Structure formats: C-alpha cells, structure tokens
Amino acid sequence: MNIGIVGLGLIGGSIGLDLRSRGFDVFGVSSREQTCQRAVALGVVDAASVNLSDMAVADVVFICTPLGSIESIAQKLVPHLSPDTILTDVGSVKTPIVQPVSSLWPNFVGGHPMAGTAESGIEAAVRDLFVGRPYVVTPTAETPMAAVERVEEIARSLGAKVYRCGPEEHDRAVAGISHLPIMASATLVAACAQEGDRDIVKLAQHLASSGFRDTSRVGGGNPELGVMVARYNRVELLRSLSIYRDCLDEFISDIEAEDWQALEQKLKLTQEARRSYDLSN
Amino acid sequence: MNIGIVGLGLIGGSIGLDLRSRGFDVFGVSSREQTCQRAVALGVVDAASVNLSDMAVADVVFICTPLGSIESIAQKLVPHLSPDTILTDVGSVKTPIVQPVSSLWPNFVGGHPMAGTAESGIEAAVRDLFVGRPYVVTPTAETPMAAVERVEEIARSLGAKVYRCGPEEHDRAVAGISHLPIMASATLVAACAQEGDRDIVKLAQHLASSGFRDTSRVGGGNPELGVMVARYNRVELLRSLSIYRDCLDEFISDIEAEDWQALEQKLKLTQEARRSYDLSN
C-alpha cells in the first residue's frame, strides 16, 4: 500500500517513520525543498517532493499540516487523486475540517492522533510516538465505512488506541480536557502577573513550586497553538469556559461565605471525579 | 543543641531525621503513643513522648502539626518552655499563626519549609526532603533577631534555600502561586464533571492526556488541605481569585469577539511571564 503524507513535521514525520517500518511505501510532500531532502535523509519517507501531483500514486493520504491550512491543501490536492484514494488528516479540531473537506472528497476520514512532544518540525520526528496514545477517528453518517476501517487499521498498526465518534463529540470532549486547560492555565499566569508589588513578584517567582509549575504548564505553551484551538473550536471552548466561570464563582462564593463544609464537599467530588480519567496516557 | 519537634508527621519526621544526622539531639512529641514508638524505631528522634512538658529541655521547638492546631499547641506548650527557648512552626500560612503565637511567646519565629511528597504521616518521613527547596522565615518587627538567625541557620543546615519576609508578604505570594492554583485546578475538574452527555464524559476520560493531568493535579489533591489554605489564607486567596476571574473574563471576551491578535498577545505575555519563575524547585 502506498501512503502519502502532506506536511512533514513532527506528526507527519513520525507517521512516516513508523509506517515505513511496517512495510508501507511512504511518499512525502512539503512546501520546502529542504524539508523534503531532510525527510529522505532521516528515513521518514521513501521519496519526497514539493509537488502535490506526486500524491497520485497514494492509496491513503495523510494531511499533516497545521489546522489553518488543511482545507486549502485538500482543495489543491483532490484534482490529483485517483477516485479510490482515502484522504485523512491529523488536525486537533474536527468539525470545521470534516464538513468542508468531506464535501471536496467523500472518501475523507477525519482523524486526530493525540500525541506530541515539546518539539516540532521534521527533525523532531520519532518512532513509536503513537504507541498507547488515543487516535480518534471522526466519520460522519456519509463517510464510507471501508475508508473508516482502513484509517483505523493504519492507526492500530501505529500502536495507538483507536476511538471512533462524530466530529462534534470529538470537539466537545477535547474542548473540556484539552482546550479549556490551556485557557485556565494561561489565566493563572496572567493573574499572577497582575501583582503590582515587585517584592511580592520576586518572592513568588522564587517560591513557585510543582503546583504552580504543573498548573501553569499548558498555559505557558505555544501561543499560536492556543489561538488556533480557540479559533477552530471557538463555540465549544466558549461553552466550556462559561461552565468553568460558573464553577469558579461557586468556589469563590463558598470561600466568601466561609462555608467550609460546602468547599470540602466540592473538593472531595473533584478528587473523586479526577480519578475516573485515564491519566496513564 | 536540643531540638524539640511537636507533631511527628512527614514534615516533623523529615526534619528530625536530618537534624539527628547533623548531630542535634532531637526529642519528639506526638499525641499518639504509637507514633512516638514508630518515630524512635525509624530513627526520626532520639526519644519521644506524649507529654508537651518533655519539651522543657529543648533549645528550639518546631511545631509541625496541621495549621488548625498550631495556636492551641503553642498555648499548651509555652508554660513548659524555658525563657530562651526559640519556638518556630512549619505552617503554610503565616499571618494567622505569627500574630497570636508571637503574643504568647515573643521568641517565636514563623517558618514555612516548602517541601512535601504525596504521602503523609511518620512512615513518610524521608532524609533530605528540604534540600534545594525554599524555606521561608517570616519575622515581624518585634521578633528577636537572634531567634530569626538561629532558625535560618537550622533551615540552611537542612540544605534549604532560606527566604526572609513579613508574614503578610508570604501569604500574598503563596496565595498566587500555591493556593490559587488549587482552586483554578479544582474548578477545571468541576467544570468537566458538569458535562451531562455520558458518551462525551466517557470519551473525555479516555482522551484526557498530559495537559489535563498536569492542570488538574493540585485540584484533585487532598480536600482537607484545600479547605485549610482557603480558611487560613482567605483574604489573600479571595483577592487572587478575584484577579483570576477578571483575567478569565478578558480571555473569554477576546475569544467571543474573535480578537485573535489580542488573544495571541495575551498568550505571548503568559509564555514570557512563566519563564521568570524559578520552576527548578
């Protein structure tokens, strides 16, 4: 089977490395000639070029570019594909991708491999990035089942745990557990930065420990990523943020009212609720 | 020098282990006879009893009981102390401790060693718990300087980094970097628990990854601890929460208004601000 990968960064490159080692023939496309050369040198792909027309030989094409360019890549790509070719992507928000790209290419299956490292770019590509990680596949009622199963089969061959759901369900779920944490965490750093007394700021910077480090980590991450998820998952993120604000107000009310029993009850439920998440990922 | 430790849990026990290894004679007091026996068996103290009167021999006494009992322990303890004895504590909030205990015993020096593990109790006591960690000493204008310096010297002998500030400065700094994260993090878990659709909840529980894990960690911690810091540092925590809520509203406004430039600017400032914290702790 011939695999095409458009966008040779961390995710595209890591998919390439793994699929080549599973015996697939992997062809890459990058907009930069230098990236193509590095991808071949690193063994990420068998061959690479800057021409989307080279994807004509592929049975399955992964679009691994940033969210903002998936739709436009698909538009340029589809004239070159043979009718049976399955198209999939790796974007972290699904509804705004699945709707337009499925119209362009009925054999499109939205996908979201939930893996990464702090690095990016072709040099960051690593083997086994997806082992034991969730890989969400988001068909619609119209997506051909054979295409869905083919993408899931490839995802499983990467060692990922495959989940299937609609694009809307995916976007609501990740709004809460992936995009809301970015904003709640960024707000923590922003709030601490409001302190006007320089001595307190200095002291806080010295005393900050694992609690602050962990809670502020995703909020201190890549600003472009934060903007991208807010932009593409705006409605679901705003819904999550609104629920978050209501919950925050309840915590504040308990503390204002010195209702320690109510606060303890909330924190017990929180402790309990957190245990039901699969945090071994 | 004779060291007394009242309260033989993780912190008291770990202080005992280290100070014995530095050649101090360490005497412990616990309200439970069984804890006294274990403390001796584990080498945490040279001797231990359930009687506060045994602290009469100590040159420096550490009160290492939970925040809620420090003042009442001090009340029962001071009749047994010789006038030169230095009294200190390890409570995580300082103003509500330093004020009343200094009135009871002028030779009192508030302290806060910022170290811990997920465990508690005497069995959790470990050597070198304080190495490289902040140890805040919070004298008032009335605290005798000799007592402050003696406590700082002991803290340094534990390998800690010593910081000196007023109790109010301490409480404001830790409200932001230690107590606010607990509430922001607990609110995240509470918000995700509000989701009514069981399928979404199940999916979210499977997809939750390192971002959710880290951001929710301190909010899913010991509920008693969360209540205790809210109770003792209520005014400063409410101040921090109010600033947090205002910052949250600004993030929400940017996303509602689709002002991606403003959002990116905020996230860039956040990324930048986080780098100024000493997160090697």
Coordinates of C-alpha atoms in Angstrom, one line a residue:
Chain A
M1 CA 0.0 0.0 0.0
N2 CA 1.3 3.5 -0.9
I3 CA 1.0 6.1 1.8
G4 CA 1.2 9.8 1.1
I5 CA 2.0 12.4 3.7
V6 CA 1.5 16.1 3.1
G7 CA 3.3 18.2 5.7
L8 CA 6.5 16.7 7.1
G9 CA 6.7 17.9 10.6
L10 CA 6.6 16.1 14.0
I11 CA 3.4 14.3 13.4
G12 CA 3.7 13.7 9.6
G13 CA 7.3 12.7 10.0
S14 CA 6.6 10.3 12.9
I15 CA 3.8 8.6 11.0
G16 CA 6.2 8.2 8.1
L17 CA 8.9 6.6 10.2
D18 CA 6.5 4.1 11.7
L19 CA 4.6 3.2 8.5
R20 CA 7.9 2.6 6.6
S21 CA 9.0 0.3 9.3
R22 CA 5.7 -1.6 8.9
G23 CA 6.5 -2.2 5.2
F24 CA 4.4 0.6 3.6
D25 CA 5.8 2.7 0.8
V26 CA 5.7 6.3 2.0
F27 CA 5.8 9.4 -0.2
G28 CA 6.0 12.9 1.3
V29 CA 5.2 16.4 0.2
S30 CA 6.4 19.5 1.8
S31 CA 6.3 23.1 0.6
R32 CA 10.0 23.4 1.3
E33 CA 12.6 21.5 -0.8
Q34 CA 15.0 21.4 2.2
T35 CA 12.4 19.6 4.3
C36 CA 12.0 17.0 1.5
Q37 CA 15.7 16.4 1.5
R38 CA 15.9 16.0 5.3
A39 CA 12.8 13.7 5.3
V40 CA 14.5 11.3 2.9
A41 CA 17.9 11.6 4.7
L42 CA 16.2 10.8 8.1
G43 CA 14.4 7.8 6.6
V44 CA 11.0 9.4 7.3
V45 CA 9.8 8.8 3.7
D46 CA 11.0 6.7 0.7
A47 CA 10.7 9.8 -1.5
A48 CA 9.5 13.4 -1.2
S49 CA 8.8 16.4 -3.4
V50 CA 7.2 19.8 -3.4
N51 CA 4.5 18.7 -5.9
L52 CA 1.1 17.7 -4.7
S53 CA 0.6 15.9 -8.0
D54 CA 3.1 13.2 -6.8
M55 CA 0.3 12.1 -4.4
A56 CA -1.5 10.5 -7.4
V57 CA 0.2 7.2 -6.6
A58 CA -1.1 7.1 -3.0
D59 CA -3.8 4.8 -1.7
V60 CA -4.1 6.8 1.6
V61 CA -3.0 10.4 2.0
F62 CA -2.5 12.0 5.5
I63 CA -2.7 15.7 5.6
C64 CA -0.4 16.7 8.5
T65 CA -0.2 20.4 8.1
P66 CA -1.4 22.9 10.7
L67 CA -5.2 23.3 11.2
G68 CA -5.4 26.5 9.3
S69 CA -4.1 25.1 6.0
I70 CA -5.8 21.6 5.9
E71 CA -8.8 22.8 3.9
S72 CA -6.8 24.7 1.3
I73 CA -4.3 21.8 1.0
A74 CA -7.3 19.4 0.4
Q75 CA -8.6 21.8 -2.3
K76 CA -5.3 21.7 -4.2
L77 CA -4.8 18.0 -3.6
V78 CA -8.0 16.4 -4.8
P79 CA -7.6 17.1 -8.5
H80 CA -4.5 14.8 -8.4
L81 CA -6.1 11.9 -6.5
S82 CA -7.5 8.7 -8.1
P83 CA -11.2 8.2 -7.0
D84 CA -10.5 5.3 -4.6
T85 CA -7.8 7.3 -2.6
I86 CA -8.7 7.7 1.1
L87 CA -7.9 11.1 2.5
T88 CA -7.4 11.7 6.2
D89 CA -5.9 14.4 8.4
V90 CA -4.4 14.8 11.9
G91 CA -6.0 18.1 13.0
S92 CA -6.8 18.7 16.6
V93 CA -10.3 20.1 15.9
K94 CA -12.6 18.2 13.7
T95 CA -16.0 19.8 12.8
P96 CA -14.6 22.8 10.8
I97 CA -12.3 20.3 8.9
V98 CA -14.6 17.4 8.4
Q99 CA -17.5 19.4 7.0
P100 CA -15.7 21.2 4.1
V101 CA -13.2 18.5 3.3
S102 CA -15.9 15.8 3.1
S103 CA -17.7 17.9 0.5
L104 CA -14.5 18.2 -1.5
W105 CA -13.7 14.5 -1.2
P106 CA -16.3 12.0 0.0
N107 CA -13.6 9.4 0.8
F108 CA -12.3 11.7 3.6
V109 CA -12.0 10.4 7.2
G110 CA -11.2 13.0 9.9
G111 CA -8.6 11.8 12.4
H112 CA -6.8 13.1 15.5
P113 CA -3.8 11.2 16.8
M114 CA -3.3 12.6 20.3
A115 CA 0.4 12.6 20.7
G116 CA 3.2 15.0 20.6
T117 CA 6.4 16.2 22.2
A118 CA 7.6 19.7 23.1
E119 CA 9.5 19.8 19.8
S120 CA 8.2 20.4 16.3
G121 CA 9.5 20.1 12.7
I122 CA 10.9 17.2 10.7
E123 CA 14.0 16.8 13.0
A124 CA 11.6 16.1 15.9
A125 CA 10.1 13.1 14.2
V126 CA 10.4 9.9 16.4
R127 CA 9.5 6.3 16.2
D128 CA 6.6 4.9 18.2
L129 CA 5.2 8.4 19.0
F130 CA 1.6 7.0 18.9
V131 CA 2.1 3.8 20.9
G132 CA -0.6 3.5 23.6
R133 CA -2.0 7.0 22.7
P134 CA -5.5 7.8 21.7
Y135 CA -6.2 8.1 17.9
V136 CA -9.7 9.5 17.3
V137 CA -11.4 8.8 14.0
T138 CA -14.4 11.0 13.3
P139 CA -16.6 9.8 10.5
T140 CA -19.9 11.3 9.6
A141 CA -23.1 9.4 8.6
E142 CA -21.9 9.7 5.0
T143 CA -18.3 8.6 5.4
P144 CA -17.7 5.3 3.5
M145 CA -17.2 2.5 6.1
A146 CA -14.4 0.9 4.2
A147 CA -12.4 4.2 4.4
V148 CA -13.1 4.5 8.1
E149 CA -11.9 0.9 8.7
R150 CA -8.8 1.4 6.6
V151 CA -7.7 4.5 8.6
E152 CA -8.4 2.8 11.9
E153 CA -6.4 -0.2 10.8
I154 CA -3.4 2.0 10.0
A155 CA -3.8 3.8 13.3
R156 CA -3.8 0.5 15.2
S157 CA -0.6 -0.5 13.2
L158 CA 1.0 2.6 14.8
G159 CA 0.2 1.1 18.2
A160 CA -2.5 3.7 19.0
K161 CA -5.7 3.1 20.9
V162 CA -8.5 3.9 18.3
Y163 CA -11.7 5.7 19.3
R164 CA -14.5 6.4 16.9
C165 CA -17.0 9.3 17.3
G166 CA -18.7 12.1 15.4
P167 CA -16.7 15.3 14.8
E168 CA -19.0 17.3 17.2
E169 CA -18.5 14.8 20.0
H170 CA -14.7 14.9 19.5
D171 CA -14.7 18.7 19.6
R172 CA -16.8 18.9 22.7
A173 CA -14.7 16.3 24.5
V174 CA -11.4 18.0 23.7
A175 CA -12.8 21.4 24.5
G176 CA -13.1 20.3 28.1
I177 CA -10.0 18.2 28.6
S178 CA -7.6 19.8 26.2
H179 CA -8.5 23.4 25.2
L180 CA -10.1 24.6 28.5
P181 CA -7.0 23.6 30.4
I182 CA -4.9 25.9 28.1
M183 CA -7.1 28.9 28.9
A184 CA -7.5 28.1 32.7
S185 CA -3.7 27.7 32.9
A186 CA -2.9 30.8 31.0
T187 CA -5.3 32.7 33.2
L188 CA -3.3 31.6 36.2
V189 CA -0.1 33.0 34.9
A190 CA -1.9 36.2 33.7
A191 CA -3.4 36.7 37.2
C192 CA -0.1 36.2 39.0
A193 CA 1.5 38.7 36.6
Q194 CA -1.1 41.3 37.7
E195 CA 0.7 41.7 41.1
G196 CA 1.9 45.2 41.3
D197 CA 4.3 44.9 44.3
R198 CA 7.8 43.9 42.8
D199 CA 9.0 42.4 46.1
I200 CA 6.0 40.0 46.1
V201 CA 6.5 39.1 42.5
K202 CA 10.2 38.3 43.2
L203 CA 9.3 36.2 46.2
A204 CA 6.6 34.4 44.3
Q205 CA 9.0 33.6 41.5
H206 CA 11.4 32.0 44.0
L207 CA 8.7 30.1 45.9
A208 CA 6.7 28.8 42.9
S209 CA 6.9 25.1 43.1
S210 CA 5.5 21.9 41.5
G211 CA 1.9 23.1 42.0
F212 CA 2.4 26.3 40.0
R213 CA 4.7 24.5 37.5
D214 CA 2.1 21.9 36.6
T215 CA -0.9 24.1 36.7
S216 CA 0.7 26.8 34.5
R217 CA 2.5 24.5 32.1
V218 CA 0.0 24.3 29.2
G219 CA -0.9 28.0 29.6
G220 CA 2.7 28.9 29.1
G221 CA 2.9 26.9 25.9
N222 CA 2.9 27.8 22.2
P223 CA 0.7 31.0 21.7
E224 CA 0.0 30.1 18.1
L225 CA -1.4 26.7 19.2
G226 CA -3.6 28.4 21.8
V227 CA -5.0 30.8 19.3
M228 CA -5.6 28.0 16.8
V229 CA -7.7 25.9 19.1
A230 CA -9.7 28.9 20.2
R231 CA -10.3 29.9 16.6
Y232 CA -11.2 26.4 15.3
N233 CA -13.1 25.2 18.4
R234 CA -14.5 28.5 19.4
V235 CA -18.1 27.6 20.1
E236 CA -17.2 24.5 22.2
L237 CA -14.4 26.3 24.0
L238 CA -16.7 29.2 24.9
R239 CA -19.2 26.7 26.2
S240 CA -16.6 25.1 28.4
L241 CA -15.3 28.5 29.6
S242 CA -18.7 29.6 30.5
I243 CA -19.2 26.4 32.6
Y244 CA -15.8 26.9 34.1
R245 CA -16.6 30.5 35.1
D246 CA -19.8 29.4 36.8
C247 CA -17.9 26.7 38.7
L248 CA -15.3 29.3 39.7
D249 CA -18.0 31.6 41.0
E250 CA -19.3 28.8 43.2
F251 CA -15.8 28.2 44.7
I252 CA -15.5 31.9 45.3
S253 CA -18.9 32.1 46.9
D254 CA -18.1 29.2 49.4
I255 CA -14.9 30.9 50.4
E256 CA -16.5 34.3 50.7
A257 CA -19.3 32.8 52.9
E258 CA -16.8 30.8 54.9
D259 CA -18.9 27.7 54.1
W260 CA -16.0 25.2 54.6
Q261 CA -18.3 22.2 54.6
A262 CA -19.5 23.1 51.1
L263 CA -16.0 23.8 49.9
E264 CA -14.8 20.5 51.3
Q265 CA -17.7 18.7 49.6
K266 CA -16.7 20.2 46.3
L267 CA -13.0 19.3 46.7
K268 CA -14.0 15.8 47.6
L269 CA -16.1 15.5 44.4
T270 CA -13.2 16.9 42.4
Q271 CA -10.7 14.5 43.9
E272 CA -13.2 11.6 43.1
A273 CA -14.0 12.9 39.6
R274 CA -10.4 13.2 38.6
R275 CA -9.8 9.5 39.4
S276 CA -12.2 8.5 36.6
Y277 CA -9.9 9.9 33.9
D278 CA -7.4 7.6 32.2
L279 CA -4.3 9.7 33.1
S280 CA -1.9 6.9 32.2
N281 CA -1.8 8.4 28.6
Chain B
M1 CA 21.7 21.8 70.8
N2 CA 18.5 20.2 71.8
I3 CA 15.7 20.2 69.2
G4 CA 12.1 19.6 70.0
I5 CA 9.5 18.5 67.4
V6 CA 5.8 18.6 68.2
G7 CA 3.9 16.7 65.6
L8 CA 5.7 13.7 64.0
G9 CA 4.3 13.5 60.5
L10 CA 6.0 13.9 57.1
I11 CA 7.5 17.3 57.8
G12 CA 8.3 16.9 61.5
G13 CA 9.7 13.4 60.9
S14 CA 11.8 14.5 58.0
I15 CA 13.2 17.5 60.0
G16 CA 14.0 15.0 62.8
L17 CA 15.8 12.6 60.5
D18 CA 18.0 15.3 59.0
L19 CA 18.8 17.2 62.2
R20 CA 19.8 14.0 64.0
S21 CA 22.2 13.2 61.2
R22 CA 23.6 16.7 61.6
G23 CA 24.4 15.9 65.3
F24 CA 21.5 17.5 67.0
D25 CA 19.7 15.8 69.9
V26 CA 16.1 15.5 68.8
F27 CA 13.1 15.0 71.1
G28 CA 9.6 14.4 69.7
V29 CA 6.1 14.8 71.0
S30 CA 3.1 13.2 69.4
S31 CA -0.5 12.9 70.7
R32 CA -0.4 9.2 69.9
E33 CA 1.8 6.8 71.8
Q34 CA 2.1 4.5 68.8
T35 CA 3.6 7.4 66.7
C36 CA 6.2 8.0 69.4
Q37 CA 7.3 4.4 69.2
R38 CA 7.5 4.4 65.4
A39 CA 9.4 7.7 65.4
V40 CA 12.1 6.2 67.7
A41 CA 12.1 2.9 65.8
L42 CA 12.6 4.8 62.5
G43 CA 15.4 6.9 63.9
V44 CA 13.5 10.1 63.4
V45 CA 14.0 11.2 67.1
D46 CA 16.3 10.2 69.9
A47 CA 13.3 10.0 72.2
A48 CA 9.6 10.8 72.1
S49 CA 6.6 11.1 74.4
V50 CA 3.0 12.2 74.5
N51 CA 3.9 14.9 77.1
L52 CA 4.5 18.5 76.0
S53 CA 6.3 19.0 79.3
D54 CA 9.2 17.0 77.9
M55 CA 9.9 20.0 75.6
A56 CA 11.4 21.8 78.6
V57 CA 14.9 20.6 77.6
A58 CA 14.7 21.9 74.1
D59 CA 16.6 25.0 72.8
V60 CA 14.5 25.2 69.6
V61 CA 11.0 23.7 69.3
F62 CA 9.4 23.1 65.8
I63 CA 5.6 22.9 65.9
C64 CA 4.8 20.6 62.9
T65 CA 1.1 19.9 63.4
P66 CA -1.6 20.9 60.9
L67 CA -2.3 24.7 60.6
G68 CA -5.5 24.4 62.6
S69 CA -3.8 23.2 65.8
I70 CA -0.6 25.3 65.9
E71 CA -2.0 28.1 68.0
S72 CA -3.6 25.7 70.6
I73 CA -0.4 23.6 70.8
A74 CA 1.6 26.8 71.4
Q75 CA -0.8 27.7 74.2
K76 CA -0.3 24.4 75.9
L77 CA 3.4 24.3 75.2
V78 CA 4.6 27.7 76.4
P79 CA 4.2 27.1 80.2
H80 CA 6.8 24.3 79.9
L81 CA 9.4 26.2 78.0
S82 CA 12.5 27.9 79.5
P83 CA 12.6 31.7 78.6
D84 CA 15.4 31.4 76.0
T85 CA 13.7 28.7 74.0
I86 CA 13.0 29.6 70.4
L87 CA 9.7 28.4 69.1
T88 CA 9.0 28.0 65.3
D89 CA 6.4 26.4 63.1
V90 CA 6.1 24.9 59.6
G91 CA 2.6 26.1 58.7
S92 CA 1.8 27.0 55.1
V93 CA 0.0 30.3 56.0
K94 CA 1.8 32.7 58.3
T95 CA -0.3 35.8 59.3
P96 CA -2.9 34.0 61.4
I97 CA -0.2 32.0 63.1
V98 CA 2.5 34.6 63.6
Q99 CA 0.2 37.2 65.2
P100 CA -1.3 35.1 68.0
V101 CA 1.7 32.9 68.7
S102 CA 4.1 35.8 68.9
S103 CA 1.8 37.3 71.6
L104 CA 2.1 34.0 73.5
W105 CA 5.8 33.7 73.0
P106 CA 7.9 36.6 71.9
N107 CA 10.7 34.3 70.9
F108 CA 8.5 32.8 68.1
V109 CA 9.7 32.8 64.5
G110 CA 7.2 31.8 61.8
G111 CA 8.6 29.4 59.2
H112 CA 7.4 27.6 56.1
P113 CA 9.6 24.9 54.6
M114 CA 8.1 24.4 51.1
A115 CA 8.6 20.7 50.6
G116 CA 6.5 17.6 50.6
T117 CA 5.6 14.4 49.0
A118 CA 2.2 12.8 48.1
E119 CA 2.5 10.8 51.3
S120 CA 1.8 11.9 54.9
G121 CA 2.5 10.5 58.4
I122 CA 5.6 9.4 60.2
E123 CA 6.2 6.5 57.9
A124 CA 6.5 9.0 55.0
A125 CA 9.5 10.8 56.7
V126 CA 12.5 10.9 54.4
R127 CA 16.0 12.3 54.5
D128 CA 17.0 15.4 52.5
L129 CA 13.3 16.4 51.9
F130 CA 14.3 20.1 52.1
V131 CA 17.5 20.1 50.0
G132 CA 17.3 22.9 47.4
R133 CA 13.7 23.8 48.5
P134 CA 12.6 27.2 49.7
Y135 CA 12.3 27.7 53.5
V136 CA 10.6 31.0 54.2
V137 CA 11.2 32.6 57.6
T138 CA 8.6 35.3 58.5
P139 CA 9.7 37.6 61.4
T140 CA 7.8 40.7 62.4
A141 CA 9.4 43.9 63.5
E142 CA 9.3 42.6 67.1
T143 CA 10.9 39.2 66.5
P144 CA 14.3 39.0 68.2
M145 CA 17.0 38.9 65.5
A146 CA 19.0 36.2 67.3
A147 CA 16.0 33.8 67.1
V148 CA 15.4 34.6 63.4
E149 CA 19.1 33.9 62.6
R150 CA 19.1 30.6 64.7
V151 CA 16.0 29.3 62.8
E152 CA 17.6 30.3 59.4
E153 CA 20.8 28.6 60.3
I154 CA 19.0 25.3 61.1
A155 CA 17.0 25.7 57.8
R156 CA 20.2 26.1 55.9
S157 CA 21.7 23.0 57.6
L158 CA 18.7 21.1 56.1
G159 CA 20.0 22.2 52.7
A160 CA 17.1 24.6 52.1
K161 CA 17.2 28.0 50.3
V162 CA 16.2 30.5 53.0
Y163 CA 14.0 33.5 52.2
R164 CA 13.0 36.1 54.8
C165 CA 9.9 38.3 54.5
G166 CA 7.0 39.5 56.6
P167 CA 4.1 37.1 57.2
E168 CA 1.8 39.3 55.1
E169 CA 4.2 39.2 52.1
H170 CA 4.5 35.4 52.5
D171 CA 0.7 34.9 52.5
R172 CA 0.2 37.1 49.4
A173 CA 2.9 35.4 47.5
V174 CA 1.7 31.9 48.3
A175 CA -1.9 32.9 47.6
G176 CA -1.0 33.4 44.0
I177 CA 1.5 30.6 43.3
S178 CA 0.3 27.9 45.6
H179 CA -3.3 28.4 46.8
L180 CA -4.9 30.0 43.6
P181 CA -3.6 27.0 41.5
I182 CA -5.5 24.6 43.8
M183 CA -8.8 26.4 43.2
A184 CA -8.2 27.1 39.4
S185 CA -7.3 23.4 39.0
A186 CA -10.2 22.1 41.1
T187 CA -12.5 24.3 39.0
L188 CA -11.3 22.6 35.8
V189 CA -12.2 19.2 37.1
A190 CA -15.6 20.5 38.4
A191 CA -16.3 22.1 35.0
C192 CA -15.6 18.9 33.1
A193 CA -17.8 17.0 35.6
Q194 CA -20.7 19.2 34.6
E195 CA -21.0 17.6 31.2
G196 CA -24.3 15.9 31.0
D197 CA -23.8 13.6 28.0
R198 CA -22.4 10.3 29.3
D199 CA -20.8 9.5 25.9
I200 CA -18.9 12.7 25.9
V201 CA -17.8 12.1 29.5
K202 CA -16.6 8.6 28.7
L203 CA -14.7 9.9 25.6
A204 CA -13.2 12.7 27.5
Q205 CA -12.0 10.3 30.2
H206 CA -10.2 8.2 27.6
L207 CA -8.7 11.2 25.7
A208 CA -7.5 13.2 28.7
S209 CA -3.8 13.5 28.4
S210 CA -0.8 15.2 30.0
G211 CA -2.4 18.7 29.6
F212 CA -5.4 17.7 31.7
R213 CA -3.3 15.6 34.0
D214 CA -1.0 18.4 34.9
T215 CA -3.5 21.2 35.0
S216 CA -5.9 19.2 37.2
R217 CA -3.3 17.6 39.6
V218 CA -3.4 20.0 42.5
G219 CA -7.1 20.5 42.3
G220 CA -7.6 16.7 42.7
G221 CA -5.5 16.7 45.8
N222 CA -6.3 16.4 49.5
P223 CA -9.6 18.2 50.1
E224 CA -8.7 19.0 53.8
L225 CA -5.6 20.8 52.6
G226 CA -7.6 22.9 50.1
V227 CA -10.1 23.9 52.8
M228 CA -7.3 24.7 55.3
V229 CA -5.5 27.1 52.9
A230 CA -8.8 28.7 52.0
R231 CA -9.7 29.1 55.6
Y232 CA -6.4 30.4 56.8
N233 CA -5.4 32.5 53.8
R234 CA -9.0 33.5 53.0
V235 CA -8.5 37.2 52.4
E236 CA -5.4 36.8 50.1
L237 CA -6.9 33.9 48.3
L238 CA -10.1 35.8 47.6
R239 CA -8.0 38.7 46.3
S240 CA -6.2 36.3 44.0
L241 CA -9.4 34.6 42.9
S242 CA -10.9 38.0 42.0
I243 CA -7.9 38.9 39.9
Y244 CA -8.1 35.5 38.3
R245 CA -11.8 35.9 37.4
D246 CA -11.1 39.3 35.8
C247 CA -8.3 37.8 33.7
L248 CA -10.5 34.9 32.8
D249 CA -13.2 37.3 31.6
E250 CA -10.6 39.0 29.4
F251 CA -9.7 35.7 27.8
I252 CA -13.4 34.9 27.2
S253 CA -14.0 38.4 25.7
D254 CA -11.2 38.0 23.2
I255 CA -12.5 34.6 22.1
E256 CA -16.1 35.9 21.9
A257 CA -15.0 38.9 19.9
E258 CA -12.8 36.7 17.7
D259 CA -10.0 39.1 18.5
W260 CA -7.2 36.6 17.7
Q261 CA -4.5 39.2 17.8
A262 CA -5.4 40.2 21.4
L263 CA -5.5 36.6 22.4
E264 CA -2.2 35.8 20.9
Q265 CA -0.7 38.9 22.6
K266 CA -2.0 37.6 26.0
L267 CA -0.7 34.1 25.4
K268 CA 2.7 35.5 24.4
L269 CA 2.9 37.6 27.6
T270 CA 1.8 34.5 29.5
Q271 CA 4.5 32.3 27.9
E272 CA 7.1 35.1 28.7
A273 CA 5.9 35.6 32.3
R274 CA 6.0 31.9 33.1
R275 CA 9.7 31.8 32.2
S276 CA 10.5 34.3 35.0
Y277 CA 9.5 31.7 37.7
D278 CA 12.1 29.5 39.3
L279 CA 10.5 26.2 38.4
S280 CA 13.5 24.1 39.0
N281 CA 12.2 23.6 42.6

